[in-house]
mmCIF file of C-alpha atoms and ligand atoms in Angstrom:
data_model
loop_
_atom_site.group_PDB
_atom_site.id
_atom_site.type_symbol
_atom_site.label_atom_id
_atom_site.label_comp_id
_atom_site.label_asym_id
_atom_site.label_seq_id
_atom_site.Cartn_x
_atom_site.Cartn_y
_atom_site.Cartn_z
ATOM 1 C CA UNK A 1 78.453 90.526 80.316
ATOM 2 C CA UNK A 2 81.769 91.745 79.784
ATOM 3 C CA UNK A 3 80.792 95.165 81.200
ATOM 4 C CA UNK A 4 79.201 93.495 84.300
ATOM 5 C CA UNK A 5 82.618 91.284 84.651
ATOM 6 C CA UNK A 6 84.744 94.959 84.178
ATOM 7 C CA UNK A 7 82.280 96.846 86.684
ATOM 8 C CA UNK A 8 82.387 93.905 89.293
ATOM 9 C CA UNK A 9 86.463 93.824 89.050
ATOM 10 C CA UNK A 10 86.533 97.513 89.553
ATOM 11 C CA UNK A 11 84.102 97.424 92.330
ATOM 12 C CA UNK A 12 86.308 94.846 93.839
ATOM 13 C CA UNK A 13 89.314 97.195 93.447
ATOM 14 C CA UNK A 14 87.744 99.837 95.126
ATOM 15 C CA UNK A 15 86.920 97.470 98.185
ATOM 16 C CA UNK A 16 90.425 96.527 98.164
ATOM 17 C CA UNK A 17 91.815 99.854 98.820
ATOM 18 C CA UNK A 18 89.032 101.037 101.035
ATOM 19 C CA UNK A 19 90.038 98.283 102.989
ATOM 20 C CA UNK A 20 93.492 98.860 103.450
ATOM 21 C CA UNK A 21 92.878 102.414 104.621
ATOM 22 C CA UNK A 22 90.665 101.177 107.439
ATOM 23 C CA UNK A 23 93.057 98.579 108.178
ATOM 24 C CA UNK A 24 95.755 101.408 108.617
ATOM 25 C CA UNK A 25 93.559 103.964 110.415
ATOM 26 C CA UNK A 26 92.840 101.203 113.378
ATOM 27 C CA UNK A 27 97.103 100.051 112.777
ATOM 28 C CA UNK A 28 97.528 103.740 113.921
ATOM 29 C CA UNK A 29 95.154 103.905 116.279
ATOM 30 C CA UNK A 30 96.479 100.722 118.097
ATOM 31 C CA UNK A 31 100.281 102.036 117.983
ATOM 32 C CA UNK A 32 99.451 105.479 119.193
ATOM 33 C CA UNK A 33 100.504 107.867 116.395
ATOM 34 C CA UNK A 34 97.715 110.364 115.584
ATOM 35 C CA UNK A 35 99.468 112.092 112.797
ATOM 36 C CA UNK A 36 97.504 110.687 109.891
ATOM 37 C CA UNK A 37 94.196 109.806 111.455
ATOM 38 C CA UNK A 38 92.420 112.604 109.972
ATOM 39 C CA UNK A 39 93.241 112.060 107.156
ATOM 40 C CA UNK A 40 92.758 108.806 106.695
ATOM 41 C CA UNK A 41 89.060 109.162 107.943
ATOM 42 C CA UNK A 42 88.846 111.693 105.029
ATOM 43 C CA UNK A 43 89.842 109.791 102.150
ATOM 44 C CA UNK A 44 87.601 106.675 103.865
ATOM 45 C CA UNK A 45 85.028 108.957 103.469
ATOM 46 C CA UNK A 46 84.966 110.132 100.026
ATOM 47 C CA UNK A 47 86.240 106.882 98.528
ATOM 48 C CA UNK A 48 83.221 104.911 99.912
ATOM 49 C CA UNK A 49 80.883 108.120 98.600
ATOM 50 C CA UNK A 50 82.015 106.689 95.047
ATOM 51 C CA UNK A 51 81.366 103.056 95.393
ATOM 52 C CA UNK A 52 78.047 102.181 93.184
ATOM 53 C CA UNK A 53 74.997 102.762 95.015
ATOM 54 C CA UNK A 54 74.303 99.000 94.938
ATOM 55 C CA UNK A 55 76.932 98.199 97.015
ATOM 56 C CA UNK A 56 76.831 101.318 99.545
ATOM 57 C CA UNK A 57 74.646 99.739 101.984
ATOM 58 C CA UNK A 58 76.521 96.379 101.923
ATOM 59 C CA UNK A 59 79.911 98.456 102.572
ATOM 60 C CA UNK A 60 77.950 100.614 105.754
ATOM 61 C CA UNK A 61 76.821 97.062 107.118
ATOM 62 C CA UNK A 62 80.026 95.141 106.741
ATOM 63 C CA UNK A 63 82.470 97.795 107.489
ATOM 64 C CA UNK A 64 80.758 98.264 111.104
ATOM 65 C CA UNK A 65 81.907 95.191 112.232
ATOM 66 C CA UNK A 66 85.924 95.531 111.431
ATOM 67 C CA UNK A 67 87.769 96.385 108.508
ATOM 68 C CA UNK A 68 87.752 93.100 106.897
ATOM 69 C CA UNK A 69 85.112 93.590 104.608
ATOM 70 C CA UNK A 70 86.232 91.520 101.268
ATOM 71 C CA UNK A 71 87.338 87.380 101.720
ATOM 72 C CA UNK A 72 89.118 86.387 99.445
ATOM 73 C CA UNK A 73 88.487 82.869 98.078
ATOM 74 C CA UNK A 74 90.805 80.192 98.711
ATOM 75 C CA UNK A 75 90.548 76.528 97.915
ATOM 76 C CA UNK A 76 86.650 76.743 96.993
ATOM 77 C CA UNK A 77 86.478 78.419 100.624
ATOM 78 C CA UNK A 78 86.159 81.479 102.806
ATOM 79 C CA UNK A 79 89.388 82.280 103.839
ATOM 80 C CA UNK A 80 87.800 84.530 106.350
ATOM 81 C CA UNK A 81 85.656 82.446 108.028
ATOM 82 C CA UNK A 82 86.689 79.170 105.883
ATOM 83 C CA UNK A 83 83.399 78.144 105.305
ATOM 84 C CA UNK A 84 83.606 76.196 102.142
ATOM 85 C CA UNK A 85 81.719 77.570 99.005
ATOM 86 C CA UNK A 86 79.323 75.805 97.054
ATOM 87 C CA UNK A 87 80.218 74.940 93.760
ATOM 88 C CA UNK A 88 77.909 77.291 91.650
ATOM 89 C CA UNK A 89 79.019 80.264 93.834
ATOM 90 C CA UNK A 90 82.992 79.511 93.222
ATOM 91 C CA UNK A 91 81.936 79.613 89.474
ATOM 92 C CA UNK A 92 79.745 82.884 89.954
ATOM 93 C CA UNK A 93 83.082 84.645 91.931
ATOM 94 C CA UNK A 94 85.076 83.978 89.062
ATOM 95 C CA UNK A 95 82.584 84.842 86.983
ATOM 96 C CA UNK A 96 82.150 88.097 88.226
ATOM 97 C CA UNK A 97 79.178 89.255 87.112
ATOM 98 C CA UNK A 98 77.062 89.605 90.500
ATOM 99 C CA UNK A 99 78.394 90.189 93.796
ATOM 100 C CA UNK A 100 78.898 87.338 95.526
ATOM 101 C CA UNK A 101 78.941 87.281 99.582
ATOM 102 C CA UNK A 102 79.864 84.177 101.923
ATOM 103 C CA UNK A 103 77.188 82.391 103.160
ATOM 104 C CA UNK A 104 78.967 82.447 106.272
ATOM 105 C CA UNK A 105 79.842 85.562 107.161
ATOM 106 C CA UNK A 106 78.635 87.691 104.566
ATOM 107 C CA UNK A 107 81.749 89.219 103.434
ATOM 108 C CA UNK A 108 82.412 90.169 99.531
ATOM 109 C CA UNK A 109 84.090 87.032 98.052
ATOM 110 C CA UNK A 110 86.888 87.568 95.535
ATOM 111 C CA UNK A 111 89.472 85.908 93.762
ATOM 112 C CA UNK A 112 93.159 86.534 93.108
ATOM 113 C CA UNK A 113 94.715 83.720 91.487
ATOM 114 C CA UNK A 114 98.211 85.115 91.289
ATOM 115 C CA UNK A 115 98.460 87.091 94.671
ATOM 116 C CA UNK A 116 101.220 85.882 96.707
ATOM 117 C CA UNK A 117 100.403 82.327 98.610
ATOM 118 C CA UNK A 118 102.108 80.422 102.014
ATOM 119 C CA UNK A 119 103.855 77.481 100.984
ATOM 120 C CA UNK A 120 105.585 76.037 103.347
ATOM 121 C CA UNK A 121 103.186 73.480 104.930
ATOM 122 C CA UNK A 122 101.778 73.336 107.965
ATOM 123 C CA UNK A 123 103.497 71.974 111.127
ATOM 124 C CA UNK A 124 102.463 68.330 111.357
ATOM 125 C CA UNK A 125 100.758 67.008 115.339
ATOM 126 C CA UNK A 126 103.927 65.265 116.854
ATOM 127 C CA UNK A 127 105.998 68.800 115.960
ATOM 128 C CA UNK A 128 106.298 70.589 119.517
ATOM 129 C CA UNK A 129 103.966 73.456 119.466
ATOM 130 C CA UNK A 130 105.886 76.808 118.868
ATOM 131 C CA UNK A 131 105.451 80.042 121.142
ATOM 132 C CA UNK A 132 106.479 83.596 120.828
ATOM 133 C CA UNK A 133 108.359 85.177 117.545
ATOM 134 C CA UNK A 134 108.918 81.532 116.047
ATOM 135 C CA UNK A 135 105.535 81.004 115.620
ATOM 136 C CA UNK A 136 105.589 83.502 112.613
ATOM 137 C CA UNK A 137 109.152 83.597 111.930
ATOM 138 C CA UNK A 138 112.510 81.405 111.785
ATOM 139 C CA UNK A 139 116.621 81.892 111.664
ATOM 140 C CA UNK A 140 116.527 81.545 108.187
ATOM 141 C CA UNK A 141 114.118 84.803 107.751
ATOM 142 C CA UNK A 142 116.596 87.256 109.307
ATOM 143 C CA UNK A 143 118.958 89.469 107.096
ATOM 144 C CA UNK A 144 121.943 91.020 109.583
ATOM 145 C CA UNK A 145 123.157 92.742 106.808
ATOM 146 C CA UNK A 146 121.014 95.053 104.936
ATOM 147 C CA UNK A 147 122.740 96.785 102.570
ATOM 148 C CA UNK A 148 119.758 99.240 100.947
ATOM 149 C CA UNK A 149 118.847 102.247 100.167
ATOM 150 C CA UNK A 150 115.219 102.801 99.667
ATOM 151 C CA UNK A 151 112.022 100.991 101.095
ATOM 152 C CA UNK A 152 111.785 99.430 97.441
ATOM 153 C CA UNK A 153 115.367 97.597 97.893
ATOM 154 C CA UNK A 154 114.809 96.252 101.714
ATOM 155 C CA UNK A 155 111.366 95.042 101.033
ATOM 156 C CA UNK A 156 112.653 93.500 97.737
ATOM 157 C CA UNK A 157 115.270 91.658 99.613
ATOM 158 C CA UNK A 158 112.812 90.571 102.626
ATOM 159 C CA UNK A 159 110.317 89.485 99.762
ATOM 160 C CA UNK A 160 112.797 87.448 98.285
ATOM 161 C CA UNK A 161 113.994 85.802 101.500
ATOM 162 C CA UNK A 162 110.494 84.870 102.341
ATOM 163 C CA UNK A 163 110.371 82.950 98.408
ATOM 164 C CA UNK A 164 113.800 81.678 98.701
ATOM 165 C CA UNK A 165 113.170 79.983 102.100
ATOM 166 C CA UNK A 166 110.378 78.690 100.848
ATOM 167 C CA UNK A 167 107.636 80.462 103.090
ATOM 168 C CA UNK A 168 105.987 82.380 100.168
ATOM 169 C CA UNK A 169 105.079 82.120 96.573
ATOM 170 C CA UNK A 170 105.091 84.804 94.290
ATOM 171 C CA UNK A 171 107.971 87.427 95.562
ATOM 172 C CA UNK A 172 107.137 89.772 93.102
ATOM 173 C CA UNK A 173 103.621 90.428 93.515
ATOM 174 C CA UNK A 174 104.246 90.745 97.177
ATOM 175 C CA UNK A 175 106.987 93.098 96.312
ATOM 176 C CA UNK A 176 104.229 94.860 94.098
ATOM 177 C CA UNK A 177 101.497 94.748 97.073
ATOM 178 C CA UNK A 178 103.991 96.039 99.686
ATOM 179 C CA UNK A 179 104.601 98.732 97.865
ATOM 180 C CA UNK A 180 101.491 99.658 97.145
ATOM 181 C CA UNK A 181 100.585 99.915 100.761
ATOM 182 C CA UNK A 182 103.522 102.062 101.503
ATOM 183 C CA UNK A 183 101.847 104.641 98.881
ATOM 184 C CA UNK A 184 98.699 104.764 100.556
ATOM 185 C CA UNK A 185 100.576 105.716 104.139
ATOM 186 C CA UNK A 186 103.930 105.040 104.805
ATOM 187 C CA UNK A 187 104.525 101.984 107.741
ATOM 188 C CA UNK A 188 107.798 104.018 108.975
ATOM 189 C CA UNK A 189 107.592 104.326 112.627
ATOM 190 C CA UNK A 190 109.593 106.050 115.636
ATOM 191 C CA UNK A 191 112.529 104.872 116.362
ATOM 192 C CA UNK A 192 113.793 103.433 113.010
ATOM 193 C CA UNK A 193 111.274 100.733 112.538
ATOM 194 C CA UNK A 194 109.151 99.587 109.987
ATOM 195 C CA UNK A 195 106.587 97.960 109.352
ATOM 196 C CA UNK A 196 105.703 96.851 105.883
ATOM 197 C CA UNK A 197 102.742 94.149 105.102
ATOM 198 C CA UNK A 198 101.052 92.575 102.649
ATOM 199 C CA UNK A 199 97.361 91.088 103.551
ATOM 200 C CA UNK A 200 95.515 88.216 101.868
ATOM 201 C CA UNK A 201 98.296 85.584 101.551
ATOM 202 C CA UNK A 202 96.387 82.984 102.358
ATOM 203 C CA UNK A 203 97.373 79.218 102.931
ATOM 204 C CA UNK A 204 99.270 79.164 106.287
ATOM 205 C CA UNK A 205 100.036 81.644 109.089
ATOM 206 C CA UNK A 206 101.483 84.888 109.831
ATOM 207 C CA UNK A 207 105.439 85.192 108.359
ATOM 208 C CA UNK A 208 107.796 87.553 109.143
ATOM 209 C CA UNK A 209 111.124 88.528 107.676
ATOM 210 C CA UNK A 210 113.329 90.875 109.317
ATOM 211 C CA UNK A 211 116.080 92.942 108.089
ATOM 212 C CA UNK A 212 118.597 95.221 109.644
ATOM 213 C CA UNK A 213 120.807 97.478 108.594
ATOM 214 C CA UNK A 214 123.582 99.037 109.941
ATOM 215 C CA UNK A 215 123.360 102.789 108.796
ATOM 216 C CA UNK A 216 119.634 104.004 108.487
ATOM 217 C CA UNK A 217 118.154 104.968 105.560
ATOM 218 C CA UNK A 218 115.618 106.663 104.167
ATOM 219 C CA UNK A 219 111.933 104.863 104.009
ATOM 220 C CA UNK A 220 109.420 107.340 102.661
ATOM 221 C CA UNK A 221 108.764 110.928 101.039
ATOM 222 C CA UNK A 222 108.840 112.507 104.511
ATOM 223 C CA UNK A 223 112.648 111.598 104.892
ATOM 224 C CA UNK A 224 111.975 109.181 107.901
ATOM 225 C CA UNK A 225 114.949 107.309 108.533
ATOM 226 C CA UNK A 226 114.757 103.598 109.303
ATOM 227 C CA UNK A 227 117.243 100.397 109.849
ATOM 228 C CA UNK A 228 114.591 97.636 111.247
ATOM 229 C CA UNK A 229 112.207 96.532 108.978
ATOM 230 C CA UNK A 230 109.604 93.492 109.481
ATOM 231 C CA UNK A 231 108.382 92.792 106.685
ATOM 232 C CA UNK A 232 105.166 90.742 107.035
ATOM 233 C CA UNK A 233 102.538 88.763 105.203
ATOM 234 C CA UNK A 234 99.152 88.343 106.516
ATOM 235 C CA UNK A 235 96.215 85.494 106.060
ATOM 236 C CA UNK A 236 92.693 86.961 106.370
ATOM 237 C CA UNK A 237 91.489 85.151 108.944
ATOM 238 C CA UNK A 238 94.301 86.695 111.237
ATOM 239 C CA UNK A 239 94.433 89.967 110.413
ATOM 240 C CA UNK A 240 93.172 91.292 113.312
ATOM 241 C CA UNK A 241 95.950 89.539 115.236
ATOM 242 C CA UNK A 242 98.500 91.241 112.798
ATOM 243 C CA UNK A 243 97.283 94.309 115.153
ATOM 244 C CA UNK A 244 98.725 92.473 118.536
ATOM 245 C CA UNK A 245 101.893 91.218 116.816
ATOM 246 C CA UNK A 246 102.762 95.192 115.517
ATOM 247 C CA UNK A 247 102.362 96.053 119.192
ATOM 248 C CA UNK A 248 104.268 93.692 120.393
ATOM 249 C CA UNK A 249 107.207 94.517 118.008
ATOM 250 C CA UNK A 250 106.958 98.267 118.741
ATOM 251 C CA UNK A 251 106.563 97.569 122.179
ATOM 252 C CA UNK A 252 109.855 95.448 122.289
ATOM 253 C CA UNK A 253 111.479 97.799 120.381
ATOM 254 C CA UNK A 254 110.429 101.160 123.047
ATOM 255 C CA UNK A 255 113.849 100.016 124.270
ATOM 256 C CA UNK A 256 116.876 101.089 122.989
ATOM 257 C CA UNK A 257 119.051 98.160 124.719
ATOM 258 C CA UNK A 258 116.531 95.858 122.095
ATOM 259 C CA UNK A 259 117.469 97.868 119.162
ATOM 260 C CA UNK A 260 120.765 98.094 119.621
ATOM 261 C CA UNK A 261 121.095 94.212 120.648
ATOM 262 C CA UNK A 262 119.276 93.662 116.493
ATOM 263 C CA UNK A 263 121.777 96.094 115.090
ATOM 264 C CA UNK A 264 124.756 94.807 116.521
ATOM 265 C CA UNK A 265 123.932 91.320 115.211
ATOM 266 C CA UNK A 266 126.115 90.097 112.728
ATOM 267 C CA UNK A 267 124.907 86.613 111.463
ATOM 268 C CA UNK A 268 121.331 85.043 111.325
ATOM 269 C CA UNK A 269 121.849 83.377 114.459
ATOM 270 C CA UNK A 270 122.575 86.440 116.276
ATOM 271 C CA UNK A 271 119.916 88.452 114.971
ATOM 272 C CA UNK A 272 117.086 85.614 115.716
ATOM 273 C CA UNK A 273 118.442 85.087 119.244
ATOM 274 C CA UNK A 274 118.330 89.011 119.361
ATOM 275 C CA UNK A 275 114.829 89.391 118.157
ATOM 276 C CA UNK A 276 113.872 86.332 120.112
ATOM 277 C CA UNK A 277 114.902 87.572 123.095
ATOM 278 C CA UNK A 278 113.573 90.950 122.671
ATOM 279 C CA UNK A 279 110.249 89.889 122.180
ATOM 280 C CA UNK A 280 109.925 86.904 124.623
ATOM 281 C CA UNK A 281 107.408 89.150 126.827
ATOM 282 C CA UNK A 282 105.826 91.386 124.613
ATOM 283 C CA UNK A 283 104.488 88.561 121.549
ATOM 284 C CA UNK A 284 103.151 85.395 123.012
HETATM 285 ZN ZN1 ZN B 1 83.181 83.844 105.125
#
């Protein structure tokens, strides 16, 4: 059983990164840069020739309708589809000795007790309903003054805003996660942006932390240099509208007037109203 529980886990794993990498091929196919398409559809290919035969024909099925092919379990539900999960089957996914798919929408279930969670409630009904940026984001998640030097240190500081503020468990794993998405392709973009994310944090909405610094450094191996960075955690039923809210960001931030407007901001307040502003046509 042990051996089943081991193979299952690793199976898992390998779902987990073949997702991610079909996540980022349709991330650069919705912002436009072609760069790393091919290869992306490369390693897709020969990392889904070495899942288990078993599971080869679930992967072909699933992964034609979207890149979300794993849910992961959360609360005895879907978090995909949030159907909730009989008891037996929450035992058999922590189990892990068979795979287990939702009876709702057939996705792989998993579960990741210590991956990074949403804390910070939910808004309650007599709250006014929020539009734009501040639907994901707040004052208190902007840092005016990023003083880093690497793609480790900014996300490290944007991960622990997020805990700090009380938006996000687990700053370290998220930290961890982040990071291990920028190996797999950076999330540097034109004009000094990026973009790093962390899917699966399940519990609330979309957050986003931004950070600015005033000389740019460098984000990645290819010596892309970069002073906005969004960092941004993702629940799996909306990570297809992670897609629209990137856009809407690099859209925004086409402009130079925008960037220079979230550069020049020298306190929270400025940099919010900044961002705000920016984005008050482009994110709904
Ligand atoms: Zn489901």
């Amino acid at each position: 059983m042990e051996n089943a529980k081991k193979s299952i886990k690793s199976v898992i794993n390998q779902l987990l990164q073949l997702q991610e990498l079909i996540f980022a091929l349709e991330e650069h196919r919705e912002t436009g840069n072609g760069t790393s398409m091919e290869r992306l559809h490369q390693s897709i290919e020969e990392m889904a020739e070495k899942l288990p035969e078993e599971v080869q024909a679930q992967y072909s099925l699933l992964s034609t309708h979207g890149a979300q092919i794993l849910a992961p379990m959360h609360n005895n539900s879907c978090a995909v589809c949030g159907v909730s999960l009989p008891n037996r089957q929450v035992q058999a996914v922590r189990q892990c000795e068979v795979v287990q798919t939702c009876p709702g929408c057939a996705r792989i279930l998993y579960e990741d007790p210590d991956a990074p969670r949403w804390v910070a409630g939910v808004a309650g009904r007599n709250e006014p309903r929020k539009t734009g940026i501040s639907r994901f984001s707040a004052e208190s998640l902007m840092v005016p003054d990023l003083v880093v030097s690497s793609a480790e240190d900014a996300i490290e500081v944007l991960a622990g805003q997020l805990e700090s503020e009380g938006y996000i468990s687990r700053a370290d794993r998220l930290i961890q996660s982040a990071l291990e998405r920028e190996m797999m392709l950076s999330t540097a973009m034109d004009h000094g942006l990026a973009f790093p994310h962390v899917r699966g944090v399940e519990g609330g909405s979309l957050a986003l932390a931004c950070g600015v610094s005033k000389e740019p450094f460098v984000w990645d191996a290819s010596g892309a240099k970069t002073n906005i960075v969004f960092l941004i955690t993702i629940p799996s039923a909306v990570s297809a509208f992670y897609m629209r809210l990137m856009s809407g960001l690099t859209e925004a931030f086409l402009k130079e007037s925008n960037r220079k407007a979230l550069i020049a901001a020298e306190t929270q307040q400025a940099l919010w109203k900044a961002l705000t502003k920016a984005t008050r046509y482009t994110i709904k």
